[in-house]
Tab-separated table of N, CA and C in Angstrom:
chain	number	residue	atom	x	y	z
A	221	MET	N	-109.069	-25.341	243.181
A	221	MET	CA	-107.812	-25.604	242.518
A	221	MET	C	-107.939	-25.423	241.003
A	222	ALA	N	-109.060	-25.915	240.455
A	222	ALA	CA	-109.273	-25.794	239.005
A	222	ALA	C	-109.343	-24.327	238.591
A	223	ARG	N	-109.961	-23.493	239.463
A	223	ARG	CA	-110.064	-22.061	239.159
A	223	ARG	C	-108.681	-21.414	239.098
A	224	LEU	N	-107.804	-21.783	240.037
A	224	LEU	CA	-106.448	-21.230	240.041
A	224	LEU	C	-105.675	-21.641	238.796
A	225	ILE	N	-105.843	-22.882	238.376
A	225	ILE	CA	-105.169	-23.357	237.164
A	225	ILE	C	-105.682	-22.585	235.951
A	226	LEU	N	-107.010	-22.387	235.884
A	226	LEU	CA	-107.603	-21.624	234.782
A	226	LEU	C	-107.068	-20.193	234.774
A	227	GLU	N	-106.998	-19.566	235.961
A	227	GLU	CA	-106.473	-18.199	236.047
A	227	GLU	C	-105.034	-18.134	235.538
A	228	GLU	N	-104.207	-19.087	235.937
A	228	GLU	CA	-102.811	-19.103	235.490
A	228	GLU	C	-102.721	-19.299	233.980
A	229	LYS	N	-103.541	-20.192	233.441
A	229	LYS	CA	-103.549	-20.414	231.988
A	229	LYS	C	-103.965	-19.144	231.251
A	230	ASN	N	-104.994	-18.475	231.767
A	230	ASN	CA	-105.448	-17.221	231.145
A	230	ASN	C	-104.348	-16.163	231.191
A	231	LYS	N	-103.660	-16.051	232.322
A	231	LYS	CA	-102.578	-15.073	232.442
A	231	LYS	C	-101.456	-15.384	231.455
A	232	LEU	N	-101.063	-16.650	231.378
A	232	LEU	CA	-99.995	-17.031	230.447
A	232	LEU	C	-100.394	-16.757	229.005
A	233	ARG	N	-101.639	-17.078	228.661
A	233	ARG	CA	-102.123	-16.827	227.297
A	233	ARG	C	-102.071	-15.333	226.982
A	234	LEU	N	-102.524	-14.502	227.929
A	234	LEU	CA	-102.488	-13.048	227.712
A	234	LEU	C	-101.055	-12.544	227.561
A	235	LEU	N	-100.178	-13.028	228.406
A	235	LEU	CA	-98.789	-12.558	228.368
A	235	LEU	C	-98.096	-12.879	227.051
A	236	LEU	N	-98.635	-13.840	226.309
A	236	LEU	CA	-98.059	-14.198	225.010
A	236	LEU	C	-98.694	-13.436	223.850
A	237	GLN	N	-99.740	-12.654	224.136
A	237	GLN	CA	-100.366	-11.847	223.079
A	237	GLN	C	-99.473	-10.646	222.765
A	238	GLU	N	-99.563	-10.193	221.522
A	238	GLU	CA	-98.678	-9.125	221.049
A	238	GLU	C	-98.710	-7.883	221.948
A	239	ASP	N	-99.908	-7.424	222.309
A	239	ASP	CA	-100.001	-6.215	223.138
A	239	ASP	C	-99.275	-6.392	224.473
A	240	PHE	N	-99.434	-7.547	225.081
A	240	PHE	CA	-98.786	-7.788	226.370
A	240	PHE	C	-97.278	-7.989	226.209
A	241	LEU	N	-96.859	-8.524	225.074
A	241	LEU	CA	-95.421	-8.630	224.799
A	241	LEU	C	-94.799	-7.241	224.655
A	242	ILE	N	-95.536	-6.332	224.013
A	242	ILE	CA	-95.054	-4.949	223.872
A	242	ILE	C	-94.934	-4.294	225.250
A	243	ILE	N	-95.948	-4.499	226.083
A	243	ILE	CA	-95.902	-3.947	227.444
A	243	ILE	C	-94.691	-4.507	228.189
A	244	SER	N	-94.461	-5.801	228.058
A	244	SER	CA	-93.313	-6.433	228.725
A	244	SER	C	-91.995	-5.839	228.241
A	245	GLU	N	-91.918	-5.526	226.952
A	245	GLU	CA	-90.706	-4.894	226.413
A	245	GLU	C	-90.512	-3.494	226.993
A	246	PHE	N	-91.590	-2.720	227.049
A	246	PHE	CA	-91.501	-1.390	227.676
A	246	PHE	C	-90.990	-1.520	229.111
A	247	ARG	N	-91.537	-2.491	229.838
A	247	ARG	CA	-91.128	-2.689	231.230
A	247	ARG	C	-89.655	-3.063	231.315
A	248	ALA	N	-89.208	-3.953	230.420
A	248	ALA	CA	-87.804	-4.379	230.420
A	248	ALA	C	-86.869	-3.203	230.152
A	249	LEU	N	-87.344	-2.250	229.354
A	249	LEU	CA	-86.557	-1.055	229.037
A	249	LEU	C	-86.737	0.054	230.075
A	250	LYS	N	-87.456	-0.262	231.157
A	250	LYS	CA	-87.734	0.703	232.237
A	250	LYS	C	-88.538	1.902	231.741
A	251	LEU	N	-89.368	1.676	230.735
A	251	LEU	CA	-90.262	2.712	230.208
A	251	LEU	C	-91.655	2.465	230.780
A	252	ASP	N	-91.751	2.606	232.107
A	252	ASP	CA	-92.992	2.256	232.802
A	252	ASP	C	-94.173	3.119	232.386
A	253	LYS	N	-93.934	4.403	232.194
A	253	LYS	CA	-95.035	5.287	231.800
A	253	LYS	C	-95.631	4.839	230.466
A	254	GLU	N	-94.775	4.548	229.512
A	254	GLU	CA	-95.243	4.092	228.200
A	254	GLU	C	-95.952	2.741	228.317
A	255	ALA	N	-95.400	1.865	229.144
A	255	ALA	CA	-96.009	0.546	229.346
A	255	ALA	C	-97.405	0.685	229.940
A	256	GLN	N	-97.541	1.556	230.928
A	256	GLN	CA	-98.840	1.740	231.572
A	256	GLN	C	-99.842	2.383	230.621
A	257	GLN	N	-99.387	3.290	229.785
A	257	GLN	CA	-100.291	3.894	228.797
A	257	GLN	C	-100.757	2.851	227.786
A	258	PHE	N	-99.862	1.972	227.389
A	258	PHE	CA	-100.194	0.935	226.413
A	258	PHE	C	-101.147	-0.102	227.002
A	259	TRP	N	-101.168	-0.200	228.326
A	259	TRP	CA	-102.030	-1.158	229.019
A	259	TRP	C	-103.473	-1.068	228.530
A	260	TRP	N	-103.971	0.158	228.416
A	260	TRP	CA	-105.392	0.337	228.085
A	260	TRP	C	-105.703	-0.130	226.672
A	261	GLN	N	-104.743	-0.025	225.768
A	261	GLN	CA	-104.936	-0.587	224.429
A	261	GLN	C	-104.995	-2.114	224.523
A	262	ALA	N	-104.158	-2.677	225.373
A	262	ALA	CA	-104.086	-4.138	225.496
A	262	ALA	C	-105.366	-4.737	226.075
A	263	VAL	N	-106.030	-4.020	226.971
A	263	VAL	CA	-107.210	-4.602	227.635
A	263	VAL	C	-108.537	-4.134	227.039
A	264	ARG	N	-108.494	-3.232	226.064
A	264	ARG	CA	-109.730	-2.604	225.576
A	264	ARG	C	-110.776	-3.596	225.070
A	265	ASN	N	-110.364	-4.705	224.456
A	265	ASN	CA	-111.330	-5.661	223.903
A	265	ASN	C	-111.480	-6.923	224.744
A	266	LEU	N	-110.843	-6.946	225.911
A	266	LEU	CA	-110.951	-8.131	226.764
A	266	LEU	C	-112.287	-8.145	227.490
A	267	LYS	N	-112.728	-9.340	227.833
A	267	LYS	CA	-113.988	-9.502	228.564
A	267	LYS	C	-113.815	-10.579	229.637
A	268	GLY	N	-114.701	-10.561	230.617
A	268	GLY	CA	-114.824	-11.621	231.613
A	268	GLY	C	-113.531	-12.081	232.246
A	269	ASN	N	-113.276	-13.397	232.128
A	269	ASN	CA	-112.102	-13.999	232.767
A	269	ASN	C	-110.788	-13.430	232.250
A	270	ASP	N	-110.775	-12.977	230.999
A	270	ASP	CA	-109.551	-12.366	230.473
A	270	ASP	C	-109.269	-11.026	231.159
A	271	LEU	N	-110.315	-10.261	231.435
A	271	LEU	CA	-110.121	-9.009	232.177
A	271	LEU	C	-109.612	-9.300	233.586
A	272	LEU	N	-110.181	-10.324	234.208
A	272	LEU	CA	-109.729	-10.700	235.549
A	272	LEU	C	-108.261	-11.133	235.512
A	273	ALA	N	-107.895	-11.926	234.517
A	273	ALA	CA	-106.499	-12.362	234.379
A	273	ALA	C	-105.584	-11.159	234.152
A	274	ALA	N	-106.031	-10.214	233.338
A	274	ALA	CA	-105.237	-9.001	233.101
A	274	ALA	C	-105.063	-8.215	234.399
A	275	ALA	N	-106.121	-8.111	235.185
A	275	ALA	CA	-106.032	-7.410	236.467
A	275	ALA	C	-105.019	-8.094	237.381
A	276	LYS	N	-105.000	-9.409	237.364
A	276	LYS	CA	-104.037	-10.160	238.189
A	276	LYS	C	-102.601	-9.911	237.708
A	277	ILE	N	-102.429	-9.793	236.394
A	277	ILE	CA	-101.101	-9.469	235.852
A	277	ILE	C	-100.671	-8.088	236.352
A	278	ALA	N	-101.574	-7.119	236.261
A	278	ALA	CA	-101.259	-5.763	236.739
A	278	ALA	C	-100.895	-5.789	238.223
A	279	GLN	N	-101.623	-6.570	238.987
A	279	GLN	CA	-101.331	-6.684	240.418
A	279	GLN	C	-99.924	-7.256	240.639
A	280	GLN	N	-99.568	-8.288	239.884
A	280	GLN	CA	-98.222	-8.876	239.999
A	280	GLN	C	-97.147	-7.838	239.698
A	281	TRP	N	-97.422	-6.967	238.755
A	281	TRP	CA	-96.472	-5.930	238.372
A	281	TRP	C	-96.514	-4.726	239.317
A	282	LYS	N	-97.363	-4.791	240.326
A	282	LYS	CA	-97.563	-3.696	241.296
A	282	LYS	C	-98.138	-2.447	240.637
A	283	TRP	N	-98.916	-2.657	239.591
A	283	TRP	CA	-99.654	-1.580	238.935
A	283	TRP	C	-101.065	-1.586	239.511
A	284	HIS	N	-101.196	-1.090	240.712
A	284	HIS	CA	-102.463	-1.220	241.421
A	284	HIS	C	-103.595	-0.433	240.773
A	285	LYS	N	-103.295	0.732	240.251
A	285	LYS	CA	-104.345	1.515	239.587
A	285	LYS	C	-104.927	0.728	238.417
A	286	GLN	N	-104.056	0.162	237.584
A	286	GLN	CA	-104.534	-0.621	236.443
A	286	GLN	C	-105.291	-1.860	236.920
A	287	ALA	N	-104.803	-2.497	237.976
A	287	ALA	CA	-105.485	-3.684	238.507
A	287	ALA	C	-106.882	-3.325	239.006
A	288	ILE	N	-106.980	-2.241	239.764
A	288	ILE	CA	-108.268	-1.813	240.324
A	288	ILE	C	-109.255	-1.472	239.207
A	289	LEU	N	-108.817	-0.685	238.242
A	289	LEU	CA	-109.717	-0.267	237.162
A	289	LEU	C	-110.068	-1.423	236.229
A	290	THR	N	-109.122	-2.328	236.007
A	290	THR	CA	-109.381	-3.466	235.120
A	290	THR	C	-110.345	-4.447	235.766
A	291	VAL	N	-110.168	-4.736	237.043
A	291	VAL	CA	-111.093	-5.661	237.715
A	291	VAL	C	-112.487	-5.033	237.819
A	292	ALA	N	-112.560	-3.712	237.920
A	292	ALA	CA	-113.867	-3.038	237.931
A	292	ALA	C	-114.551	-3.181	236.571
A	293	ARG	N	-113.773	-3.066	235.493
A	293	ARG	CA	-114.345	-3.278	234.149
A	293	ARG	C	-114.902	-4.683	234.005
A	294	ALA	N	-114.262	-5.647	234.687
A	294	ALA	CA	-114.720	-7.038	234.644
A	294	ALA	C	-115.964	-7.236	235.508
A	295	LYS	N	-116.302	-6.213	236.309
A	295	LYS	CA	-117.419	-6.286	237.255
A	295	LYS	C	-117.268	-7.493	238.191
A	296	TYR	N	-116.027	-7.722	238.579
A	296	TYR	CA	-115.718	-8.824	239.488
A	296	TYR	C	-115.419	-8.206	240.850
A	297	TRP	N	-116.413	-8.199	241.714
A	297	TRP	CA	-116.326	-7.470	242.973
A	297	TRP	C	-115.786	-8.316	244.127
A	298	ASP	N	-115.626	-9.626	243.916
A	298	ASP	CA	-115.279	-10.518	245.021
A	298	ASP	C	-113.795	-10.553	245.369
A	299	ASP	N	-112.939	-10.125	244.490
A	299	ASP	CA	-111.505	-10.182	244.775
A	299	ASP	C	-111.086	-8.909	245.507
A	300	VAL	N	-111.240	-8.957	246.812
A	300	VAL	CA	-110.973	-7.785	247.646
A	300	VAL	C	-109.493	-7.393	247.589
A	301	ALA	N	-108.608	-8.376	247.491
A	301	ALA	CA	-107.167	-8.070	247.434
A	301	ALA	C	-106.804	-7.289	246.173
A	302	LEU	N	-107.518	-7.542	245.082
A	302	LEU	CA	-107.283	-6.780	243.849
A	302	LEU	C	-107.866	-5.377	243.962
A	303	ARG	N	-109.050	-5.288	244.530
A	303	ARG	CA	-109.754	-4.003	244.594
A	303	ARG	C	-109.214	-3.072	245.675
A	304	PHE	N	-108.689	-3.663	246.744
A	304	PHE	CA	-108.196	-2.879	247.881
A	304	PHE	C	-106.827	-3.414	248.309
A	305	PRO	N	-105.786	-3.099	247.558
A	305	PRO	CA	-104.464	-3.666	247.861
A	305	PRO	C	-103.904	-3.175	249.194
A	306	ILE	N	-103.064	-4.008	249.767
A	306	ILE	CA	-102.338	-3.644	250.983
A	306	ILE	C	-100.880	-3.434	250.564
A	307	GLU	N	-100.526	-2.209	250.342
A	307	GLU	CA	-99.163	-1.831	249.955
A	307	GLU	C	-98.660	-0.776	250.934
A	308	TYR	N	-97.371	-0.596	250.962
A	308	TYR	CA	-96.736	0.421	251.813
A	308	TYR	C	-97.109	0.215	253.284
A	309	GLU	N	-97.273	-1.057	253.653
A	309	GLU	CA	-97.809	-1.399	254.972
A	309	GLU	C	-96.992	-0.819	256.123
A	310	GLN	N	-95.686	-0.981	256.078
A	310	GLN	CA	-94.857	-0.497	257.178
A	310	GLN	C	-94.954	1.025	257.322
A	311	GLY	N	-94.842	1.743	256.212
A	311	GLY	CA	-94.922	3.201	256.262
A	311	GLY	C	-96.280	3.690	256.732
A	312	ILE	N	-97.324	3.015	256.293
A	312	ILE	CA	-98.673	3.399	256.718
A	312	ILE	C	-98.840	3.148	258.209
A	313	GLN	N	-98.400	1.981	258.679
A	313	GLN	CA	-98.533	1.674	260.107
A	313	GLN	C	-97.742	2.650	260.967
A	314	GLU	N	-96.510	2.931	260.569
A	314	GLU	CA	-95.671	3.852	261.345
A	314	GLU	C	-96.289	5.244	261.426
A	315	ASN	N	-96.720	5.765	260.289
A	315	ASN	CA	-97.257	7.129	260.272
A	315	ASN	C	-98.640	7.212	260.899
A	316	ALA	N	-99.454	6.181	260.730
A	316	ALA	CA	-100.766	6.163	261.380
A	316	ALA	C	-100.584	6.140	262.894
A	317	SER	N	-99.670	5.317	263.363
A	317	SER	CA	-99.409	5.229	264.798
A	317	SER	C	-98.895	6.564	265.341
A	318	LYS	N	-97.942	7.142	264.647
A	318	LYS	CA	-97.359	8.419	265.083
A	318	LYS	C	-98.416	9.522	265.172
A	319	GLN	N	-99.368	9.512	264.247
A	319	GLN	CA	-100.399	10.555	264.214
A	319	GLN	C	-101.705	10.112	264.887
A	320	GLN	N	-101.686	8.941	265.510
A	320	GLN	CA	-102.867	8.381	266.188
A	320	GLN	C	-104.064	8.294	265.240
A	321	LEU	N	-103.814	7.654	264.101
A	321	LEU	CA	-104.845	7.453	263.087
A	321	LEU	C	-105.047	5.962	262.867
A	322	ASP	N	-106.222	5.598	262.428
A	322	ASP	CA	-106.511	4.222	262.048
A	322	ASP	C	-105.879	3.966	260.680
A	323	THR	N	-105.169	2.859	260.534
A	323	THR	CA	-104.543	2.556	259.244
A	323	THR	C	-105.580	2.444	258.132
A	324	ALA	N	-106.784	2.001	258.467
A	324	ALA	CA	-107.836	1.860	257.446
A	324	ALA	C	-108.156	3.209	256.801
A	325	ILE	N	-108.094	4.276	257.589
A	325	ILE	CA	-108.339	5.622	257.048
A	325	ILE	C	-107.262	5.968	256.017
A	326	ILE	N	-106.013	5.693	256.356
A	326	ILE	CA	-104.910	5.996	255.437
A	326	ILE	C	-105.054	5.175	254.157
A	327	TYR	N	-105.319	3.867	254.307
A	327	TYR	CA	-105.511	3.030	253.116
A	327	TYR	C	-106.659	3.557	252.263
A	328	GLY	N	-107.757	3.928	252.901
A	328	GLY	CA	-108.907	4.447	252.165
A	328	GLY	C	-108.587	5.733	251.421
A	329	LEU	N	-107.866	6.631	252.075
A	329	LEU	CA	-107.478	7.887	251.425
A	329	LEU	C	-106.574	7.630	250.224
A	330	ILE	N	-105.611	6.737	250.399
A	330	ILE	CA	-104.692	6.443	249.290
A	330	ILE	C	-105.445	5.815	248.127
A	331	ARG	N	-106.345	4.872	248.442
A	331	ARG	CA	-107.082	4.223	247.358
A	331	ARG	C	-107.929	5.245	246.610
A	332	ARG	N	-108.555	6.131	247.346
A	332	ARG	CA	-109.425	7.137	246.732
A	332	ARG	C	-108.626	8.180	245.949
A	333	GLU	N	-107.529	8.619	246.528
A	333	GLU	CA	-106.774	9.724	245.939
A	333	GLU	C	-105.873	9.308	244.778
A	334	SER	N	-105.206	8.149	244.890
A	334	SER	CA	-104.209	7.786	243.871
A	334	SER	C	-104.296	6.343	243.386
A	335	MET	N	-105.155	5.546	243.985
A	335	MET	CA	-105.222	4.109	243.680
A	335	MET	C	-103.840	3.470	243.785
A	336	PHE	N	-103.084	3.904	244.782
A	336	PHE	CA	-101.763	3.355	245.084
A	336	PHE	C	-100.731	3.627	243.991
A	337	ASP	N	-100.975	4.647	243.185
A	337	ASP	CA	-100.007	5.057	242.161
A	337	ASP	C	-99.145	6.166	242.757
A	338	GLU	N	-97.922	5.816	243.128
A	338	GLU	CA	-97.049	6.783	243.801
A	338	GLU	C	-96.642	7.944	242.905
A	339	THR	N	-96.834	7.805	241.595
A	339	THR	CA	-96.502	8.891	240.665
A	339	THR	C	-97.735	9.709	240.271
A	340	ALA	N	-98.859	9.449	240.914
A	340	ALA	CA	-100.110	10.121	240.546
A	340	ALA	C	-99.988	11.635	240.702
A	341	GLY	N	-100.600	12.325	239.764
A	341	GLY	CA	-100.672	13.777	239.813
A	341	GLY	C	-102.068	14.204	239.405
A	342	SER	N	-102.566	15.243	240.021
A	342	SER	CA	-103.911	15.720	239.684
A	342	SER	C	-103.809	16.907	238.732
A	343	PRO	N	-104.907	17.239	238.062
A	343	PRO	CA	-104.893	18.399	237.160
A	343	PRO	C	-104.553	19.717	237.868
A	344	VAL	N	-104.808	19.780	239.187
A	344	VAL	CA	-104.510	21.020	239.910
A	344	VAL	C	-103.143	20.999	240.580
A	345	GLY	N	-102.411	19.870	240.443
A	345	GLY	CA	-101.041	19.833	240.933
A	345	GLY	C	-100.762	18.964	242.143
A	346	ALA	N	-101.789	18.342	242.727
A	346	ALA	CA	-101.549	17.455	243.869
A	346	ALA	C	-100.712	16.265	243.412
A	347	MET	N	-99.890	15.742	244.337
A	347	MET	CA	-98.902	14.734	243.935
A	347	MET	C	-98.838	13.559	244.902
A	348	GLY	N	-98.543	12.389	244.331
A	348	GLY	CA	-98.206	11.221	245.129
A	348	GLY	C	-99.383	10.443	245.672
A	349	LEU	N	-99.062	9.498	246.532
A	349	LEU	CA	-100.053	8.568	247.068
A	349	LEU	C	-101.243	9.266	247.712
A	350	MET	N	-100.968	10.274	248.544
A	350	MET	CA	-102.038	10.943	249.279
A	350	MET	C	-102.404	12.294	248.670
A	351	GLN	N	-101.889	12.561	247.464
A	351	GLN	CA	-102.241	13.752	246.686
A	351	GLN	C	-102.074	15.046	247.482
A	352	ILE	N	-100.837	15.354	247.766
A	352	ILE	CA	-100.489	16.553	248.522
A	352	ILE	C	-100.088	17.662	247.547
A	353	MET	N	-100.643	18.833	247.762
A	353	MET	CA	-100.276	19.996	246.957
A	353	MET	C	-98.863	20.445	247.348
A	354	PRO	N	-98.050	20.857	246.383
A	354	PRO	CA	-96.681	21.284	246.703
A	354	PRO	C	-96.609	22.382	247.773
A	355	LYS	N	-97.497	23.356	247.718
A	355	LYS	CA	-97.484	24.426	248.719
A	355	LYS	C	-97.734	23.856	250.120
A	356	THR	N	-98.675	22.932	250.211
A	356	THR	CA	-98.961	22.278	251.490
A	356	THR	C	-97.757	21.451	251.928
A	357	GLY	N	-97.153	20.733	250.989
A	357	GLY	CA	-95.970	19.937	251.297
A	357	GLY	C	-94.836	20.783	251.841
A	358	ARG	N	-94.604	21.923	251.225
A	358	ARG	CA	-93.543	22.833	251.673
A	358	ARG	C	-93.829	23.313	253.100
A	359	GLN	N	-95.089	23.648	253.371
A	359	GLN	CA	-95.477	24.102	254.708
A	359	GLN	C	-95.283	22.993	255.750
A	360	ILE	N	-95.689	21.776	255.398
A	360	ILE	CA	-95.515	20.638	256.312
A	360	ILE	C	-94.028	20.415	256.582
A	361	ALA	N	-93.213	20.463	255.537
A	361	ALA	CA	-91.763	20.270	255.697
A	361	ALA	C	-91.200	21.276	256.699
A	362	ARG	N	-91.646	22.523	256.593
A	362	ARG	CA	-91.199	23.564	257.540
A	362	ARG	C	-91.619	23.203	258.964
A	363	GLU	N	-92.883	22.807	259.106
A	363	GLU	CA	-93.427	22.529	260.441
A	363	GLU	C	-92.753	21.343	261.123
A	364	ILE	N	-92.377	20.338	260.355
A	364	ILE	CA	-91.790	19.141	260.971
A	364	ILE	C	-90.268	19.093	260.799
A	365	ASN	N	-89.706	20.190	260.318
A	365	ASN	CA	-88.247	20.278	260.134
A	365	ASN	C	-87.720	19.222	259.170
A	366	TYR	N	-88.400	19.065	258.063
A	366	TYR	CA	-87.987	18.095	257.044
A	366	TYR	C	-87.352	18.867	255.893
A	367	PRO	N	-86.203	18.427	255.396
A	367	PRO	CA	-85.543	19.177	254.315
A	367	PRO	C	-86.366	19.173	253.020
A	368	TRP	N	-86.703	20.339	252.555
A	368	TRP	CA	-87.477	20.498	251.315
A	368	TRP	C	-86.515	20.862	250.197
A	369	ARG	N	-86.407	19.968	249.210
A	369	ARG	CA	-85.533	20.243	248.068
A	369	ARG	C	-86.348	20.739	246.884
A	370	SER	N	-87.405	20.002	246.616
A	370	SER	CA	-88.313	20.385	245.535
A	370	SER	C	-89.598	19.588	245.713
A	371	LYS	N	-90.591	19.944	244.930
A	371	LYS	CA	-91.877	19.257	245.034
A	371	LYS	C	-91.776	17.776	244.674
A	372	SER	N	-90.717	17.386	243.987
A	372	SER	CA	-90.571	15.980	243.582
A	372	SER	C	-90.461	15.036	244.780
A	373	ILE	N	-90.116	15.563	245.965
A	373	ILE	CA	-90.052	14.673	247.130
A	373	ILE	C	-91.434	14.129	247.485
A	374	LEU	N	-92.481	14.802	247.013
A	374	LEU	CA	-93.841	14.325	247.284
A	374	LEU	C	-94.147	13.028	246.541
A	375	LEU	N	-93.312	12.675	245.578
A	375	LEU	CA	-93.490	11.418	244.845
A	375	LEU	C	-92.781	10.252	245.530
A	376	GLN	N	-92.053	10.533	246.588
A	376	GLN	CA	-91.418	9.467	247.374
A	376	GLN	C	-92.452	8.948	248.368
A	377	PRO	N	-92.818	7.671	248.284
A	377	PRO	CA	-93.864	7.149	249.168
A	377	PRO	C	-93.618	7.432	250.650
A	378	SER	N	-92.389	7.283	251.125
A	378	SER	CA	-92.135	7.491	252.552
A	378	SER	C	-92.430	8.935	252.965
A	379	VAL	N	-92.063	9.879	252.125
A	379	VAL	CA	-92.309	11.299	252.416
A	379	VAL	C	-93.798	11.603	252.297
A	380	ASN	N	-94.426	11.119	251.242
A	380	ASN	CA	-95.841	11.393	251.015
A	380	ASN	C	-96.689	10.838	252.159
A	381	LEU	N	-96.365	9.636	252.626
A	381	LEU	CA	-97.106	9.048	253.747
A	381	LEU	C	-96.910	9.864	255.019
A	382	LYS	N	-95.676	10.269	255.283
A	382	LYS	CA	-95.378	11.079	256.474
A	382	LYS	C	-96.155	12.399	256.425
A	383	PHE	N	-96.079	13.092	255.295
A	383	PHE	CA	-96.747	14.383	255.154
A	383	PHE	C	-98.268	14.212	255.156
A	384	GLY	N	-98.747	13.190	254.450
A	384	GLY	CA	-100.190	12.973	254.358
A	384	GLY	C	-100.821	12.657	255.698
A	385	ALA	N	-100.190	11.783	256.479
A	385	ALA	CA	-100.718	11.438	257.804
A	385	ALA	C	-100.669	12.657	258.727
A	386	TYR	N	-99.578	13.400	258.654
A	386	TYR	CA	-99.437	14.612	259.462
A	386	TYR	C	-100.549	15.613	259.125
A	387	TYR	N	-100.758	15.828	257.841
A	387	TYR	CA	-101.765	16.797	257.396
A	387	TYR	C	-103.177	16.347	257.778
A	388	TYR	N	-103.453	15.051	257.616
A	388	TYR	CA	-104.786	14.554	257.980
A	388	TYR	C	-105.024	14.741	259.479
A	389	ARG	N	-104.010	14.479	260.300
A	389	ARG	CA	-104.137	14.697	261.746
A	389	ARG	C	-104.408	16.174	262.028
A	390	GLN	N	-103.700	17.067	261.324
A	390	GLN	CA	-103.932	18.511	261.499
A	390	GLN	C	-105.389	18.866	261.202
A	391	MET	N	-105.908	18.321	260.114
A	391	MET	CA	-107.285	18.626	259.715
A	391	MET	C	-108.286	18.067	260.722
A	392	LEU	N	-108.038	16.861	261.228
A	392	LEU	CA	-108.923	16.301	262.254
A	392	LEU	C	-108.924	17.191	263.494
A	393	ASP	N	-107.749	17.626	263.913
A	393	ASP	CA	-107.655	18.496	265.087
A	393	ASP	C	-108.355	19.832	264.837
A	394	LYS	N	-108.175	20.371	263.661
A	394	LYS	CA	-108.774	21.663	263.312
A	394	LYS	C	-110.302	21.591	263.294
A	395	PHE	N	-110.828	20.448	262.847
A	395	PHE	CA	-112.278	20.311	262.712
A	395	PHE	C	-112.868	19.377	263.767
A	396	ASP	N	-112.279	19.415	264.971
A	396	ASP	CA	-112.788	18.682	266.132
A	396	ASP	C	-113.027	17.199	265.868
A	397	GLY	N	-112.115	16.577	265.155
A	397	GLY	CA	-112.181	15.135	264.947
A	397	GLY	C	-113.125	14.667	263.865
A	398	HIS	N	-113.740	15.598	263.151
A	398	HIS	CA	-114.650	15.209	262.071
A	398	HIS	C	-113.839	14.886	260.822
A	399	GLY	N	-114.010	13.648	260.322
A	399	GLY	CA	-113.272	13.212	259.138
A	399	GLY	C	-113.763	13.908	257.888
A	400	ILE	N	-113.021	13.684	256.832
A	400	ILE	CA	-113.340	14.300	255.545
A	400	ILE	C	-114.581	13.670	254.972
């Protein structure tokens, strides 16, 4: 109980610091990209319990990438919920079931590929939670009769999960069940 009280006090103290107030203002103005970029300035000099508290704040805000990377900087390996979030549960379960995949595989791929950042993009152009290339996405849309408007649909979690699970099943079938 004392640990939880300490964590809450640390979070409140951080939220009142200037950097975190600026982040909160960006968030209030719906400037999430700017807020997330400013995050790294806010946590750069934090250590120990303050880093853990910052990671918990990021988790509350559903900024899983920042939470994962911040808790790693704290070298705090025991908080499994921070390091391996359970998000998009319904979509993952539905698509894993439809493609006869273990949900743990989907969670692992998402954590590795995007750290649960639905807006993630790679230098080579892969997009979304499961990092699907637009050309691959267009091909999948054709195969499953899904309306393709533009590559931006890959940033929609429901579409990305559907396409990602479908594609992973295709690859397993192609390579005789051998995972990546």
